[in-house]
Amino acid sequence: MTLRDALDNNACALVVKEDQLKLALSTLGKNPRLVITDSQAFSKVDADTPKDVSMTSFSILMARYKGDLTGFVEGARALKSLKEGDRVLISEGCTHHR
């Protein structure tokens, strides 16, 4: 999950701030296959990303890479079975700034 990994796999990685995305995309010549963004910038990046380009967030990638994404999806699906008065604990563990 590093730029080194991208280079080792013959991928082209472009890193820009969200306010530079539109210009960066216009200089590529063709659309990228995937845009990865921080979840806090998702709305802005989504607005500037062509609709035929897949998008995800670093959080989703890390959940898939280090977590149990299948379990997380099952948990999200369980929300449909909640009834009036049920209680839900929501917690987040963030380690990317340690």
GROMACS .gro file of C-alpha atoms in nm:
model
   98
    1MET     CA    1   0.000   0.000   0.000
    2THR     CA    2   0.281   0.239  -0.086
    3LEU     CA    3   0.400   0.426  -0.391
    4ARG     CA    4   0.685   0.173  -0.401
    5ASP     CA    5   0.427  -0.106  -0.441
    6ALA     CA    6   0.270   0.083  -0.731
    7LEU     CA    7   0.607   0.121  -0.903
    8ASP     CA    8   0.699  -0.244  -0.842
    9ASN     CA    9   0.373  -0.347  -1.011
   10ASN     CA   10   0.420  -0.120  -1.315
   11ALA     CA   11   0.136   0.107  -1.205
   12CYS     CA   12   0.123   0.481  -1.247
   13ALA     CA   13   0.038   0.663  -0.923
   14LEU     CA   14  -0.056   1.030  -0.914
   15VAL     CA   15  -0.087   1.206  -0.579
   16VAL     CA   16  -0.265   1.542  -0.562
   17LYS     CA   17  -0.466   1.745  -0.314
   18GLU     CA   18  -0.841   1.753  -0.370
   19ASP     CA   19  -0.827   2.108  -0.507
   20GLN     CA   20  -0.576   1.996  -0.773
   21LEU     CA   21  -0.768   1.688  -0.891
   22LYS     CA   22  -0.964   1.844  -1.176
   23LEU     CA   23  -0.649   1.990  -1.335
   24ALA     CA   24  -0.452   1.669  -1.281
   25LEU     CA   25  -0.721   1.457  -1.446
   26SER     CA   26  -0.735   1.692  -1.744
   27THR     CA   27  -0.363   1.645  -1.810
   28LEU     CA   28  -0.367   1.263  -1.812
   29GLY     CA   29  -0.497   1.206  -2.164
   30LYS     CA   30  -0.729   0.929  -2.043
   31ASN     CA   31  -0.919   0.864  -1.724
   32PRO     CA   32  -0.763   0.657  -1.448
   33ARG     CA   33  -0.929   0.328  -1.355
   34LEU     CA   34  -0.949   0.419  -0.988
   35VAL     CA   35  -0.942   0.726  -0.764
   36ILE     CA   36  -0.862   0.676  -0.395
   37THR     CA   37  -0.941   0.958  -0.155
   38ASP     CA   38  -0.960   1.042   0.211
   39SER     CA   39  -1.313   0.993   0.339
   40GLN     CA   40  -1.334   1.357   0.453
   41ALA     CA   41  -1.273   1.475   0.096
   42PHE     CA   42  -1.501   1.217  -0.068
   43SER     CA   43  -1.780   1.459  -0.169
   44LYS     CA   44  -1.542   1.709  -0.330
   45VAL     CA   45  -1.340   1.440  -0.506
   46ASP     CA   46  -1.656   1.263  -0.623
   47ALA     CA   47  -1.783   1.588  -0.776
   48ASP     CA   48  -1.458   1.631  -0.971
   49THR     CA   49  -1.414   1.267  -1.077
   50PRO     CA   50  -1.568   1.145  -1.404
   51LYS     CA   51  -1.866   0.919  -1.337
   52ASP     CA   52  -1.711   0.625  -1.526
   53VAL     CA   53  -1.410   0.619  -1.288
   54SER     CA   54  -1.430   0.392  -0.984
   55MET     CA   55  -1.375   0.556  -0.646
   56THR     CA   56  -1.293   0.432  -0.298
   57SER     CA   57  -1.145   0.567   0.021
   58PHE     CA   58  -0.828   0.491   0.213
   59SER     CA   59  -1.052   0.369   0.497
   60ILE     CA   60  -1.219   0.108   0.277
   61LEU     CA   61  -0.884  -0.008   0.140
   62MET     CA   62  -0.739  -0.040   0.490
   63ALA     CA   63  -1.050  -0.224   0.612
   64ARG     CA   64  -1.004  -0.470   0.328
   65TYR     CA   65  -0.626  -0.493   0.376
   66LYS     CA   66  -0.605  -0.514   0.756
   67GLY     CA   67  -0.957  -0.581   0.874
   68ASP     CA   68  -1.247  -0.815   0.828
   69LEU     CA   69  -1.441  -0.642   0.551
   70THR     CA   70  -1.681  -0.935   0.521
   71GLY     CA   71  -1.767  -0.901   0.889
   72PHE     CA   72  -1.808  -0.525   0.852
   73VAL     CA   73  -2.050  -0.573   0.561
   74GLU     CA   74  -2.248  -0.833   0.757
   75GLY     CA   75  -2.270  -0.586   1.044
   76ALA     CA   76  -2.396  -0.312   0.813
   77ARG     CA   77  -2.660  -0.548   0.672
   78ALA     CA   78  -2.775  -0.626   1.027
   79LEU     CA   79  -2.887  -0.264   1.059
   80LYS     CA   80  -3.194  -0.353   0.853
   81SER     CA   81  -3.314  -0.583   1.130
   82LEU     CA   82  -3.301  -0.318   1.404
   83LYS     CA   83  -3.626  -0.238   1.576
   84GLU     CA   84  -3.749   0.078   1.748
   85GLY     CA   85  -3.561   0.120   2.075
   86ASP     CA   86  -3.264  -0.101   1.982
   87ARG     CA   87  -2.931   0.044   2.083
   88VAL     CA   88  -2.619   0.053   1.865
   89LEU     CA   89  -2.261   0.120   1.970
   90ILE     CA   90  -2.059   0.302   1.706
   91SER     CA   91  -1.684   0.316   1.756
   92GLU     CA   92  -1.385   0.390   1.539
   93GLY     CA   93  -1.024   0.296   1.573
   94CYS     CA   94  -0.784   0.508   1.373
   95THR     CA   95  -0.414   0.425   1.364
   96HIS     CA   96  -0.289   0.604   1.054
   97HIS     CA   97  -0.143   0.895   1.255
   98ARG     CA   98   0.053   0.688   1.507
   0.00000   0.00000   0.00000
